mmCIF file of C-alpha atoms in Angstrom:
data_model
loop_
_atom_site.group_PDB
_atom_site.id
_atom_site.type_symbol
_atom_site.label_atom_id
_atom_site.label_comp_id
_atom_site.label_asym_id
_atom_site.label_seq_id
_atom_site.Cartn_x
_atom_site.Cartn_y
_atom_site.Cartn_z
ATOM 1 C CA MET A 99 -15.006 43.160 -1.048
ATOM 2 C CA ASN A 100 -11.216 42.493 -0.483
ATOM 3 C CA GLN A 101 -9.767 39.056 -1.079
ATOM 4 C CA SER A 102 -7.382 39.521 1.938
ATOM 5 C CA SER A 103 -9.962 40.229 4.430
ATOM 6 C CA PRO A 104 -10.992 37.620 7.046
ATOM 7 C CA ASN A 105 -14.716 38.635 6.074
ATOM 8 C CA SER A 106 -13.586 37.379 2.492
ATOM 9 C CA LEU A 107 -15.314 34.022 3.199
ATOM 10 C CA LEU A 108 -18.547 35.683 4.326
ATOM 11 C CA ASN A 109 -21.965 36.027 2.542
ATOM 12 C CA VAL A 110 -22.535 39.481 0.917
ATOM 13 C CA ASP A 111 -24.411 40.379 3.602
ATOM 14 C CA GLY A 112 -20.961 39.618 5.968
ATOM 15 C CA ASP A 113 -22.911 37.587 8.475
ATOM 16 C CA SER A 114 -22.603 34.411 7.664
ATOM 17 C CA PRO A 115 -20.434 31.696 6.311
ATOM 18 C CA PRO A 116 -20.981 30.578 2.618
ATOM 19 C CA PRO A 117 -22.671 26.951 2.408
ATOM 20 C CA ALA A 118 -20.772 24.410 2.538
ATOM 21 C CA ILE A 119 -19.283 22.486 -0.195
ATOM 22 C CA GLY A 120 -17.099 19.556 -1.252
ATOM 23 C CA PHE A 121 -16.082 16.829 0.586
ATOM 24 C CA HIS A 122 -18.013 14.880 3.137
ATOM 25 C CA VAL A 123 -17.167 11.830 5.801
ATOM 26 C CA ASP A 124 -19.614 10.584 8.369
ATOM 27 C CA GLU A 125 -18.790 9.232 11.373
ATOM 28 C CA ARG A 126 -18.725 5.486 10.457
ATOM 29 C CA THR A 127 -16.842 6.720 7.697
ATOM 30 C CA LEU A 128 -14.400 8.361 10.092
ATOM 31 C CA LEU A 129 -13.807 5.390 12.488
ATOM 32 C CA LEU A 130 -13.565 2.967 9.828
ATOM 33 C CA LEU A 131 -10.756 5.007 7.863
ATOM 34 C CA SER A 132 -9.210 5.471 11.772
ATOM 35 C CA THR A 133 -8.922 2.084 12.096
ATOM 36 C CA PHE A 134 -7.946 1.261 8.289
ATOM 37 C CA ARG A 135 -5.230 3.774 8.847
ATOM 38 C CA ALA A 136 -3.803 2.101 12.128
ATOM 39 C CA PHE A 137 -3.817 -1.605 10.266
ATOM 40 C CA LEU A 138 -1.855 0.262 7.661
ATOM 41 C CA ASP A 139 0.472 2.227 10.136
ATOM 42 C CA HIS A 140 1.063 -1.055 12.276
ATOM 43 C CA GLU A 141 1.579 -3.419 8.805
ATOM 44 C CA SER A 142 4.278 -0.444 7.810
ATOM 45 C CA ARG A 143 6.126 -1.234 11.170
ATOM 46 C CA ILE A 144 6.020 -4.427 10.996
ATOM 47 C CA LEU A 145 7.059 -4.655 7.409
ATOM 48 C CA ASP A 146 10.256 -2.322 7.698
ATOM 49 C CA ASP A 147 11.694 -4.954 9.997
ATOM 50 C CA SER A 148 12.724 -8.347 8.500
ATOM 51 C CA ARG A 149 12.559 -10.405 11.773
ATOM 52 C CA ARG A 150 8.700 -9.709 11.973
ATOM 53 C CA LEU A 151 7.810 -11.457 8.845
ATOM 54 C CA TRP A 152 5.673 -13.893 10.606
ATOM 55 C CA GLU A 153 3.862 -11.222 12.157
ATOM 56 C CA TRP A 154 2.809 -9.732 9.022
ATOM 57 C CA PHE A 155 1.921 -13.153 7.789
ATOM 58 C CA ALA A 156 -0.620 -13.419 10.656
ATOM 59 C CA LEU A 157 -2.389 -10.251 9.274
ATOM 60 C CA LEU A 158 -3.195 -12.064 6.132
ATOM 61 C CA THR A 159 -6.191 -13.664 4.948
ATOM 62 C CA PRO A 160 -6.021 -17.625 3.785
ATOM 63 C CA ASP A 161 -7.045 -16.639 0.356
ATOM 64 C CA ILE A 162 -4.912 -13.385 0.128
ATOM 65 C CA THR A 163 -3.694 -12.548 -3.618
ATOM 66 C CA TYR A 164 -0.547 -10.237 -3.928
ATOM 67 C CA SER A 165 0.214 -8.769 -7.193
ATOM 68 C CA VAL A 166 2.685 -6.192 -8.592
ATOM 69 C CA PRO A 167 1.132 -5.584 -12.475
ATOM 70 C CA VAL A 168 4.200 -4.322 -14.665
ATOM 71 C CA ARG A 169 3.789 -0.941 -15.522
ATOM 72 C CA LEU A 170 4.052 -0.019 -19.428
ATOM 73 C CA SER A 171 5.081 3.478 -20.842
ATOM 74 C CA ARG A 172 2.184 4.496 -23.064
ATOM 75 C CA GLU A 173 1.348 7.658 -25.082
ATOM 76 C CA ARG A 174 -1.319 9.705 -23.504
ATOM 77 C CA ARG A 175 -3.965 8.923 -26.020
ATOM 78 C CA SER A 176 -3.447 5.457 -25.925
ATOM 79 C CA ARG A 177 -6.628 2.890 -25.531
ATOM 80 C CA PHE A 178 -4.398 0.872 -23.181
ATOM 81 C CA GLY A 179 -3.689 0.621 -19.673
ATOM 82 C CA GLU A 180 -0.959 1.910 -17.960
ATOM 83 C CA PHE A 181 -0.466 -1.316 -16.345
ATOM 84 C CA SER A 182 0.038 -4.785 -18.421
ATOM 85 C CA PRO A 183 -2.731 -7.145 -17.809
ATOM 86 C CA LYS A 184 -0.803 -10.450 -17.805
ATOM 87 C CA ALA A 185 2.837 -9.332 -16.682
ATOM 88 C CA ARG A 186 3.535 -8.936 -13.144
ATOM 89 C CA HIS A 187 6.681 -8.647 -10.961
ATOM 90 C CA MET A 188 4.907 -10.504 -8.531
ATOM 91 C CA GLN A 189 1.646 -12.594 -8.360
ATOM 92 C CA GLU A 190 1.375 -14.366 -4.909
ATOM 93 C CA ASP A 191 -0.857 -16.302 -2.980
ATOM 94 C CA HIS A 192 -0.958 -17.326 0.858
ATOM 95 C CA ALA A 193 1.258 -20.484 -0.254
ATOM 96 C CA SER A 194 3.528 -18.664 -2.070
ATOM 97 C CA LEU A 195 4.091 -15.822 0.464
ATOM 98 C CA ARG A 196 4.423 -18.603 3.333
ATOM 99 C CA MET A 197 7.515 -20.190 1.125
ATOM 100 C CA ARG A 198 8.831 -16.905 0.367
ATOM 101 C CA ILE A 199 9.306 -15.682 4.064
ATOM 102 C CA GLU A 200 10.230 -19.214 4.758
ATOM 103 C CA ARG A 201 13.385 -18.819 2.885
ATOM 104 C CA LEU A 202 14.278 -15.192 4.057
ATOM 105 C CA ASP A 203 14.791 -17.153 7.130
ATOM 106 C CA THR A 204 17.348 -19.087 5.875
ATOM 107 C CA GLU A 205 20.859 -17.853 5.223
ATOM 108 C CA HIS A 206 20.132 -18.961 1.650
ATOM 109 C CA ALA A 207 18.203 -15.611 0.940
ATOM 110 C CA TRP A 208 21.357 -13.904 -1.061
ATOM 111 C CA ALA A 209 19.176 -11.059 -2.120
ATOM 112 C CA GLU A 210 18.678 -9.954 1.519
ATOM 113 C CA GLU A 211 21.581 -10.835 2.980
ATOM 114 C CA PRO A 212 22.342 -8.782 4.671
ATOM 115 C CA PRO A 213 18.826 -7.788 5.337
ATOM 116 C CA SER A 214 17.780 -4.164 3.889
ATOM 117 C CA ARG A 215 17.038 -1.393 5.887
ATOM 118 C CA LEU A 216 13.665 -0.150 5.269
ATOM 119 C CA ARG A 217 11.282 2.635 6.297
ATOM 120 C CA ARG A 218 8.088 3.219 4.159
ATOM 121 C CA VAL A 219 6.011 6.047 4.614
ATOM 122 C CA VAL A 220 2.076 5.377 3.532
ATOM 123 C CA SER A 221 -0.410 8.174 3.115
ATOM 124 C CA GLY A 222 -3.319 9.353 1.301
ATOM 125 C CA VAL A 223 -5.461 6.648 3.164
ATOM 126 C CA GLU A 224 -8.697 6.011 1.195
ATOM 127 C CA ILE A 225 -12.091 3.636 1.693
ATOM 128 C CA LEU A 226 -13.123 3.181 -2.064
ATOM 129 C CA ASN A 227 -15.808 0.852 -1.887
ATOM 130 C CA GLN A 228 -17.451 -1.367 0.577
ATOM 131 C CA THR A 229 -17.497 -4.905 -1.458
ATOM 132 C CA GLY A 230 -19.293 -7.155 1.320
ATOM 133 C CA SER A 231 -19.828 -7.687 4.641
ATOM 134 C CA GLY A 232 -17.157 -6.273 6.102
ATOM 135 C CA GLU A 233 -14.660 -6.104 2.970
ATOM 136 C CA TYR A 234 -13.577 -2.965 2.245
ATOM 137 C CA GLU A 235 -11.851 -1.413 -0.719
ATOM 138 C CA VAL A 236 -8.924 0.707 0.505
ATOM 139 C CA ALA A 237 -6.093 2.838 -1.333
ATOM 140 C CA SER A 238 -3.047 4.303 -0.166
ATOM 141 C CA SER A 239 0.259 5.881 -1.588
ATOM 142 C CA PHE A 240 3.847 4.771 -0.581
ATOM 143 C CA LEU A 241 6.907 6.095 -0.674
ATOM 144 C CA LEU A 242 10.009 2.792 0.209
ATOM 145 C CA PHE A 243 13.116 3.719 1.430
ATOM 146 C CA ARG A 244 15.637 0.746 1.281
ATOM 147 C CA GLY A 245 19.217 0.850 2.283
ATOM 148 C CA ARG A 246 21.896 -1.898 1.032
ATOM 149 C CA ASP A 247 25.671 -1.429 0.972
ATOM 150 C CA ARG A 248 25.600 0.338 -1.724
ATOM 151 C CA LEU A 249 26.223 4.254 -1.646
ATOM 152 C CA GLU A 250 23.134 5.097 -3.113
ATOM 153 C CA PRO A 251 19.375 4.037 -1.355
ATOM 154 C CA ASP A 252 16.299 2.485 -3.634
ATOM 155 C CA LEU A 253 13.607 4.802 -3.419
ATOM 156 C CA LEU A 254 10.075 2.782 -5.088
ATOM 157 C CA ALA A 255 6.648 4.460 -4.793
ATOM 158 C CA GLY A 256 3.117 3.670 -5.822
ATOM 159 C CA GLN A 257 -0.187 3.060 -4.641
ATOM 160 C CA ARG A 258 -1.959 0.223 -2.846
ATOM 161 C CA HIS A 259 -5.141 -1.094 -3.481
ATOM 162 C CA ASP A 260 -6.092 -3.293 -0.653
ATOM 163 C CA ARG A 261 -8.862 -5.354 0.109
ATOM 164 C CA LEU A 262 -9.726 -5.183 4.118
ATOM 165 C CA ARG A 263 -11.520 -7.658 6.275
ATOM 166 C CA PHE A 264 -12.737 -6.010 8.975
ATOM 167 C CA ASP A 265 -14.886 -7.928 11.341
ATOM 168 C CA GLY A 266 -15.525 -5.004 14.252
ATOM 169 C CA LYS A 267 -12.642 -6.332 15.526
ATOM 170 C CA ASN A 268 -9.798 -7.400 13.771
ATOM 171 C CA VAL A 269 -8.699 -6.426 10.097
ATOM 172 C CA LEU A 270 -6.865 -8.686 7.855
ATOM 173 C CA LEU A 271 -5.230 -8.191 4.432
ATOM 174 C CA ALA A 272 -7.261 -10.291 1.660
ATOM 175 C CA ARG A 273 -6.092 -8.862 -1.497
ATOM 176 C CA ARG A 274 -3.472 -6.289 -2.309
ATOM 177 C CA THR A 275 -2.119 -4.606 -5.672
ATOM 178 C CA ILE A 276 0.624 -2.721 -6.112
ATOM 179 C CA TYR A 277 0.726 -0.031 -8.682
ATOM 180 C CA LEU A 278 4.138 0.795 -8.778
ATOM 181 C CA GLU A 279 5.457 4.344 -10.425
ATOM 182 C CA HIS A 280 8.435 2.976 -12.219
ATOM 183 C CA THR A 281 8.421 1.400 -15.889
ATOM 184 C CA VAL A 282 11.974 0.454 -15.026
ATOM 185 C CA LEU A 283 12.453 -0.749 -11.324
ATOM 186 C CA PRO A 284 14.966 1.294 -9.131
ATOM 187 C CA THR A 285 16.167 -1.626 -7.330
ATOM 188 C CA ALA A 286 17.916 -4.734 -8.014
ATOM 189 C CA ASN A 287 15.372 -7.121 -6.868
ATOM 190 C CA LEU A 288 11.438 -7.519 -4.866
ATOM 191 C CA GLY A 289 12.822 -9.516 -1.965
ATOM 192 C CA ILE A 290 10.876 -7.303 0.129
ATOM 193 C CA PHE A 291 7.415 -6.981 0.615
ATOM 194 C CA LEU A 292 5.576 -3.736 -0.328
#
């Protein structure tokens, strides 16, 4: 059989495609995935505009945890993980996130004066697990452009592992752990939200 032929995907008899193998998603999962992608896209638009941080805060649950563990350089065969079990670039809860936003609303937030020009792309959204009634573990990858008054912009990349709460109508962020691809941060500070 010629590999370049359109019939190369057909059975030996040439009358039917081979049996389906690989990835399968049911309709309920597709609907949830679509909902979570829409939530993450909406959240991205809000976070890209520093004047809308209170809108983002309204998307958080009161028991939110927000963490950015430090990535470590390890040999391939190391028995230790890629991320420090204790060191964090950020470790926040509802109260500390509120304080960060309140501070960014003042003229004393020098790290963000003038505000960074942000643009993020979120992709690779995947539901990893349903952890409880209406709670879902969702992973996504991101690339974040951060422009300042310097010539070279910052680019941050990583993966986010979120716990989203969905009651059938509203989605809220209950936990976010951000695994940056960088062992050395390519930005002067983390005065922004990832």
